[in-house]
Amino acid sequence: MSDMLRAPAEVKYADELDYLESVDDGPKPFSWRLSPKMIRLFILGSERADGLDREIPQKWFGDRSFVERSIVTLASDRGLLLIGDPGTGKSWLAELLAAAICRNSTLVVQGTAGTTEDHIKYSWNVSMVIAKGQSRQSMIPSPIMTAMEGGVIGRFEELTRSTSDVQDALISILSEKYVSIPELDDDNIVFAQPGFSIIATANSRDRGVNDLSSALKRRFNFVRIPVVTNKKSEEEIVRFRTEELLRRHRIELDLPPTLLDILLQSFADLRSAAASATSDDERLESALSTAEQIGVLEDAILHSHFFGDRVLRAQTLAGSLVGSLARRSPEDLAILNKYLHGVVEPRGKKDGGPWQEFLEGGREAIATLS
């Protein structure tokens, strides 16, 4: 794992998964490695009432019902579609589910405008075809076909970004549970094994890009993941991800609670301003998601570690916030400048301390980018 830039969940939490599998005596659908109750526990963390010999930390922060409905869906013959705004943790939840169910979360297709039917079915090794002709040996199965053959979970990221042809090909896989290979005379059908399912994600902001057909919608159970608005929950997510970052980079740096409060409050203020805006020019292009909050904090921590005195300061945090959120010039810079002068400046005069330093750092960053 030390040689991986980012280990998949089944590798990162292998010790936990091994332990849970050893104590799991609950009923398991198909060839699942863990029972539904243990999968929920793995994702949401253990409690004292669970009676385990060790603590299992929470990995995904959201409503318990979303996790339970996702697990129940995957135990049926329907696909699971996680839909929500950017940064709501859809992909992370999909990865955790796949890791807990089959210990393999890496069978992933990324949906883009360039994704083709081959990416979800199969393609050919051209040199082998030339040398020996078309056969199962010269065929390159897609991640979805590999999941079908193994009876495990396949993942499809950003489903609505793929074209209608690709989506139509997915309908037959979800309906018939097999893929035909017309180029072959023998052994020309790949049947899905028990346990196969698909977890797809879709960005709710992509509506209208490549809308799902009603036929494809019927083959998925939808679980809508809302934006985290509870400050306590958002703080837990940001702190959890930040601690992971510090461990990965082997950085010893304190995250002052005051600065975390400033970051959370700033995003809450900017979201409120975006909600009351009357035009797109008055809204930041950023979705202001929890993931973007983590990105701002990550940028500030790394900057402090490599170019500062290894102490996270409000000025650095403000510079990272402006640098991360100012994607359009001059529109976003004007919005951030208005926020600094209309909200942060009065707060700095009243409370002083870090808010005043945050204001100064924000002004410097805007001046540099203007």
Coordinates of C-alpha atoms in Angstrom, one line a residue:
M1 CA 0.0 0.0 0.0
S2 CA 2.9 2.3 0.7
D3 CA 3.8 2.3 -3.1
M4 CA 0.3 3.5 -4.1
L5 CA -0.5 7.2 -4.5
R6 CA -4.1 6.4 -3.5
A7 CA -5.0 2.9 -2.3
P8 CA -8.6 1.7 -3.1
A9 CA -10.8 1.2 -0.1
E10 CA -10.4 -2.6 0.0
V11 CA -6.7 -2.2 0.4
K12 CA -6.7 0.8 2.7
Y13 CA -9.2 -0.8 5.1
A14 CA -8.1 -4.5 4.5
D15 CA -7.5 -5.1 8.2
E16 CA -10.9 -3.8 9.1
L17 CA -12.6 -5.9 6.4
D18 CA -10.7 -9.0 7.4
Y19 CA -11.8 -8.5 11.0
L20 CA -15.5 -7.9 10.1
E21 CA -15.5 -10.9 7.9
S22 CA -14.1 -13.1 10.7
V23 CA -16.9 -12.1 13.2
D24 CA -19.7 -11.8 10.7
D25 CA -22.4 -14.5 11.2
G26 CA -25.2 -12.6 9.4
P27 CA -27.0 -13.8 6.2
K28 CA -25.1 -12.8 3.0
P29 CA -26.8 -12.4 -0.4
F30 CA -25.1 -14.2 -3.3
S31 CA -21.3 -14.4 -2.8
W32 CA -21.0 -11.2 -0.7
R33 CA -18.1 -11.1 1.6
L34 CA -20.0 -9.3 4.3
S35 CA -23.6 -9.3 5.4
P36 CA -25.7 -6.1 4.9
K37 CA -25.5 -5.2 8.6
M38 CA -21.7 -5.5 8.6
I39 CA -21.5 -3.4 5.4
R40 CA -23.5 -0.7 7.0
L41 CA -21.3 -0.9 10.1
F42 CA -18.1 -0.7 7.9
I43 CA -19.3 2.4 6.2
L44 CA -21.0 4.3 9.1
G45 CA -18.8 3.1 11.9
S46 CA -19.4 1.0 15.0
E47 CA -21.1 1.8 18.3
R48 CA -20.7 0.3 21.7
A49 CA -23.9 -1.6 21.3
D50 CA -22.5 -3.5 18.4
G51 CA -20.4 -5.5 20.8
L52 CA -17.2 -5.6 18.7
D53 CA -13.7 -6.1 20.1
R54 CA -12.4 -3.1 18.2
E55 CA -13.7 0.2 17.0
I56 CA -14.6 0.7 13.3
P57 CA -14.4 4.4 12.4
Q58 CA -17.0 6.1 10.3
K59 CA -16.0 6.6 6.7
W60 CA -19.0 8.2 5.0
F61 CA -21.0 10.9 6.6
G62 CA -24.6 11.0 5.6
D63 CA -28.0 9.7 6.5
R64 CA -28.2 6.0 7.6
S65 CA -31.2 5.4 5.3
F66 CA -29.2 6.3 2.2
V67 CA -26.7 3.6 3.0
E68 CA -29.3 1.0 3.9
R69 CA -31.3 1.6 0.7
S70 CA -28.2 1.3 -1.4
I71 CA -27.3 -2.0 0.2
V72 CA -30.8 -3.4 -0.2
T73 CA -30.8 -2.3 -3.9
L74 CA -27.6 -4.1 -4.6
A75 CA -29.1 -7.3 -3.0
S76 CA -31.8 -7.1 -5.6
D77 CA -31.5 -7.5 -9.4
R78 CA -31.6 -3.7 -10.0
G79 CA -28.7 -1.3 -10.5
L80 CA -28.0 1.5 -8.0
L81 CA -27.8 5.1 -9.2
L82 CA -26.4 7.6 -6.7
I83 CA -27.3 11.1 -7.8
G84 CA -26.5 14.4 -6.3
D85 CA -24.5 17.7 -6.5
P86 CA -20.7 17.6 -7.0
G87 CA -18.9 16.9 -3.8
T88 CA -21.6 15.0 -1.9
G89 CA -19.6 11.8 -1.6
K90 CA -21.4 9.7 -4.3
S91 CA -18.2 8.1 -5.6
W92 CA -16.7 7.5 -2.2
L93 CA -19.9 5.8 -1.1
A94 CA -19.9 3.7 -4.3
E95 CA -16.3 2.7 -3.6
L96 CA -17.0 1.7 0.0
L97 CA -20.0 -0.4 -1.0
A98 CA -18.0 -2.3 -3.6
A99 CA -15.1 -2.8 -1.3
A100 CA -17.3 -4.2 1.5
I101 CA -19.4 -6.4 -0.8
C102 CA -16.7 -8.0 -3.0
R103 CA -13.4 -6.6 -2.0
N104 CA -12.9 -5.0 -5.4
S105 CA -13.9 -1.4 -6.1
T106 CA -11.6 -0.9 -9.1
L107 CA -13.9 -2.2 -11.9
V108 CA -14.8 1.3 -13.0
V109 CA -15.9 2.9 -16.2
Q110 CA -15.7 6.7 -16.4
G111 CA -18.5 8.3 -18.3
T112 CA -17.5 11.0 -20.8
A113 CA -18.5 12.2 -24.2
G114 CA -15.8 9.9 -25.5
T115 CA -17.0 6.8 -23.8
T116 CA -18.1 4.1 -26.3
E117 CA -20.0 0.9 -26.2
D118 CA -16.6 -1.0 -26.2
H119 CA -15.9 0.6 -22.8
I120 CA -18.8 -1.3 -21.2
K121 CA -18.7 -4.5 -23.3
Y122 CA -15.4 -5.5 -24.8
S123 CA -12.7 -4.7 -27.4
W124 CA -10.0 -6.6 -29.2
N125 CA -6.2 -7.0 -28.9
V126 CA -5.4 -6.2 -32.5
S127 CA -2.0 -7.9 -32.6
M128 CA -3.5 -11.1 -31.3
V129 CA -6.4 -11.0 -33.7
I130 CA -4.0 -10.6 -36.6
A131 CA -1.8 -13.4 -35.4
K132 CA -4.5 -15.9 -34.3
G133 CA -7.9 -14.5 -35.2
Q134 CA -10.7 -13.5 -33.0
S135 CA -11.2 -15.6 -29.9
R136 CA -11.9 -15.2 -26.2
Q137 CA -8.2 -15.0 -25.6
S138 CA -7.8 -12.0 -28.0
M139 CA -10.8 -10.3 -26.5
I140 CA -10.3 -7.5 -23.9
P141 CA -13.3 -7.5 -21.5
S142 CA -14.4 -4.1 -20.1
P143 CA -14.6 -3.6 -16.3
I144 CA -18.3 -4.2 -16.5
M145 CA -17.9 -7.5 -18.3
T146 CA -15.2 -8.5 -15.8
A147 CA -17.6 -7.8 -13.0
M148 CA -20.3 -9.9 -14.8
E149 CA -18.0 -12.9 -15.1
G150 CA -16.8 -12.6 -11.5
G151 CA -20.3 -12.0 -10.0
V152 CA -19.0 -8.7 -8.4
I153 CA -19.8 -5.0 -8.5
G154 CA -19.0 -2.9 -11.5
R155 CA -19.1 0.9 -11.2
F156 CA -20.0 3.6 -13.8
E157 CA -19.0 7.1 -12.9
E158 CA -20.9 10.1 -14.3
L159 CA -23.4 8.1 -16.2
T160 CA -25.2 11.2 -17.6
R161 CA -22.0 12.4 -19.3
S162 CA -22.0 9.4 -21.7
T163 CA -24.0 9.3 -24.9
S164 CA -27.3 7.7 -25.5
D165 CA -25.7 4.8 -27.4
V166 CA -23.7 3.9 -24.4
Q167 CA -26.7 4.2 -22.1
D168 CA -28.7 2.0 -24.4
A169 CA -26.0 -0.7 -24.3
L170 CA -26.2 -0.6 -20.5
I171 CA -30.0 -1.3 -20.7
S172 CA -29.5 -4.8 -22.1
I173 CA -26.8 -5.6 -19.6
L174 CA -29.0 -4.6 -16.7
S175 CA -32.1 -6.4 -18.2
E176 CA -30.7 -9.6 -19.7
K177 CA -27.7 -10.0 -17.5
Y178 CA -25.5 -11.2 -20.4
V179 CA -23.4 -9.8 -23.3
S180 CA -23.4 -11.4 -26.8
I181 CA -20.2 -11.5 -28.8
P182 CA -21.4 -11.9 -32.4
E183 CA -17.8 -12.0 -33.8
L184 CA -17.4 -15.5 -32.2
D185 CA -19.1 -18.7 -33.4
D186 CA -18.6 -20.6 -30.1
D187 CA -18.5 -19.4 -26.5
N188 CA -20.1 -16.2 -27.6
I189 CA -22.2 -15.2 -24.6
V190 CA -20.9 -13.9 -21.3
F191 CA -23.5 -14.5 -18.6
A192 CA -23.5 -12.4 -15.4
Q193 CA -22.8 -14.5 -12.3
P194 CA -24.9 -14.1 -9.1
G195 CA -23.7 -11.1 -7.2
F196 CA -23.2 -8.9 -10.2
S197 CA -24.6 -5.4 -10.1
I198 CA -23.8 -1.9 -11.2
I199 CA -23.3 1.2 -9.0
A200 CA -23.6 4.3 -11.2
T201 CA -23.2 7.9 -10.2
A202 CA -24.7 11.0 -11.8
N203 CA -24.2 14.7 -11.2
S204 CA -27.6 16.4 -10.7
R205 CA -26.1 19.6 -12.2
D206 CA -25.5 17.7 -15.5
R207 CA -29.3 17.6 -16.2
G208 CA -29.8 18.0 -19.9
V209 CA -26.3 16.9 -20.9
N210 CA -27.4 13.3 -21.8
D211 CA -30.6 12.7 -19.9
L212 CA -31.3 9.1 -19.0
S213 CA -34.0 7.4 -21.0
S214 CA -37.1 6.1 -19.1
A215 CA -36.1 2.5 -20.0
L216 CA -32.7 3.0 -18.3
K217 CA -34.2 4.7 -15.3
R218 CA -36.5 1.8 -14.7
R219 CA -33.5 -0.5 -14.3
F220 CA -32.0 1.6 -11.5
N221 CA -33.0 2.4 -8.0
F222 CA -32.3 6.1 -7.4
V223 CA -30.7 7.2 -4.1
R224 CA -30.4 11.0 -4.0
I225 CA -27.5 12.2 -1.9
P226 CA -28.2 15.8 -0.6
V227 CA -25.7 18.5 0.0
V228 CA -24.4 18.4 3.5
T229 CA -25.9 21.5 5.3
N230 CA -25.5 20.5 8.9
K231 CA -22.4 22.3 10.2
K232 CA -21.5 19.5 12.6
S233 CA -21.6 16.8 9.9
E234 CA -19.7 18.9 7.5
E235 CA -17.0 19.6 10.1
E236 CA -16.7 15.8 10.7
I237 CA -16.2 15.2 6.9
V238 CA -13.6 18.0 6.5
R239 CA -11.7 16.9 9.6
F240 CA -11.8 13.2 8.5
R241 CA -10.5 13.9 5.1
T242 CA -7.9 16.4 6.3
E243 CA -6.5 13.9 8.8
E244 CA -6.2 11.4 6.0
L245 CA -4.3 13.9 3.9
L246 CA -1.9 14.7 6.8
R247 CA -1.2 11.0 7.3
R248 CA -0.6 10.4 3.6
H249 CA 1.9 13.2 3.3
R250 CA 3.3 12.5 6.8
I251 CA 2.7 16.1 7.8
E252 CA 2.6 17.1 11.4
L253 CA 0.5 20.2 11.5
D254 CA -2.3 21.3 13.8
L255 CA -5.6 22.3 12.4
P256 CA -6.8 25.1 14.7
P257 CA -10.5 24.8 15.5
T258 CA -10.9 28.5 14.9
L259 CA -9.6 28.3 11.4
L260 CA -11.9 25.3 10.6
D261 CA -14.8 27.4 11.9
I262 CA -13.8 30.2 9.6
L263 CA -13.7 27.9 6.6
L264 CA -17.1 26.4 7.4
Q265 CA -18.6 29.8 8.0
S266 CA -17.2 31.3 4.9
F267 CA -18.7 28.5 2.7
A268 CA -22.0 28.8 4.5
D269 CA -22.0 32.6 3.9
L270 CA -21.1 32.1 0.2
R271 CA -23.8 29.5 -0.3
S272 CA -26.4 31.8 1.3
A273 CA -25.3 34.6 -1.1
A274 CA -25.5 32.2 -4.1
A275 CA -29.0 31.1 -3.1
S276 CA -30.2 34.8 -3.0
A277 CA -28.5 35.8 -6.2
T278 CA -30.7 36.7 -9.1
S279 CA -28.3 35.8 -12.0
D280 CA -25.4 33.5 -12.7
D281 CA -23.1 36.5 -12.8
E282 CA -23.9 37.0 -9.1
R283 CA -23.0 33.4 -8.2
L284 CA -19.6 31.8 -8.0
E285 CA -19.0 29.2 -10.6
S286 CA -18.0 26.8 -7.9
A287 CA -20.6 24.5 -6.5
L288 CA -19.3 25.3 -3.0
S289 CA -19.4 21.7 -2.1
T290 CA -17.9 20.0 0.9
A291 CA -15.3 18.5 -1.5
E292 CA -14.2 22.0 -2.5
Q293 CA -13.9 23.0 1.1
I294 CA -11.5 20.0 1.6
G295 CA -9.6 21.2 -1.5
V296 CA -9.2 24.7 -0.1
L297 CA -8.0 23.3 3.3
E298 CA -5.6 20.9 1.6
D299 CA -4.1 23.7 -0.5
A300 CA -3.6 25.8 2.6
I301 CA -2.0 23.0 4.6
L302 CA 0.4 22.0 1.8
H303 CA 1.3 25.7 1.2
S304 CA 2.0 26.2 4.9
H305 CA 4.1 23.0 5.1
F306 CA 6.2 23.6 2.0
F307 CA 6.4 27.4 1.8
G308 CA 5.5 28.7 5.2
D309 CA 6.6 28.0 8.8
R310 CA 4.5 24.8 9.1
V311 CA 1.8 26.6 10.9
L312 CA -1.6 27.0 9.3
R313 CA -2.6 30.7 9.4
A314 CA -5.8 32.6 8.5
Q315 CA -4.0 34.6 5.7
T316 CA -2.9 31.4 4.0
L317 CA -6.4 29.9 4.3
A318 CA -7.9 33.0 2.7
G319 CA -5.4 32.9 -0.1
S320 CA -6.3 29.3 -0.8
L321 CA -10.0 30.1 -0.7
V322 CA -9.7 32.9 -3.2
G323 CA -7.4 31.0 -5.5
S324 CA -9.6 27.9 -5.5
L325 CA -13.0 29.6 -6.0
A326 CA -12.0 32.5 -8.4
R327 CA -12.5 30.6 -11.6
R328 CA -13.9 33.4 -13.7
S329 CA -12.3 36.8 -14.0
P330 CA -13.6 39.3 -13.2
E331 CA -17.0 37.9 -12.1
D332 CA -15.9 35.5 -9.3
L333 CA -13.3 38.0 -8.1
A334 CA -16.0 40.6 -7.8
I335 CA -18.2 38.3 -5.8
L336 CA -15.4 37.3 -3.4
N337 CA -14.4 41.0 -3.0
K338 CA -18.0 41.9 -2.2
Y339 CA -18.1 39.1 0.4
L340 CA -14.8 40.2 2.0
H341 CA -15.9 43.8 2.3
G342 CA -19.5 43.2 3.1
V343 CA -19.3 40.2 5.5
V344 CA -15.7 39.5 6.6
E345 CA -14.6 43.1 7.2
P346 CA -17.4 43.9 9.7
R347 CA -16.8 40.5 11.4
G348 CA -13.1 41.3 11.6
K349 CA -13.8 44.7 13.2
K350 CA -16.1 43.1 15.7
D351 CA -14.2 39.9 16.6
G352 CA -10.7 40.8 15.4
G353 CA -8.0 38.1 15.5
P354 CA -8.2 35.4 12.8
W355 CA -11.1 37.1 10.9
Q356 CA -9.1 40.2 10.5
E357 CA -6.1 38.2 9.3
F358 CA -8.5 36.2 7.0
L359 CA -9.6 39.5 5.5
E360 CA -6.1 40.7 4.9
G361 CA -5.1 37.4 3.2
G362 CA -8.2 37.5 1.0
R363 CA -7.5 41.1 -0.1
E364 CA -3.9 40.2 -1.0
A365 CA -5.0 37.2 -3.0
I366 CA -7.6 39.2 -5.0
A367 CA -5.1 42.0 -5.7
T368 CA -2.7 39.4 -7.0
L369 CA -5.3 37.8 -9.3
S370 CA -6.9 41.1 -10.5

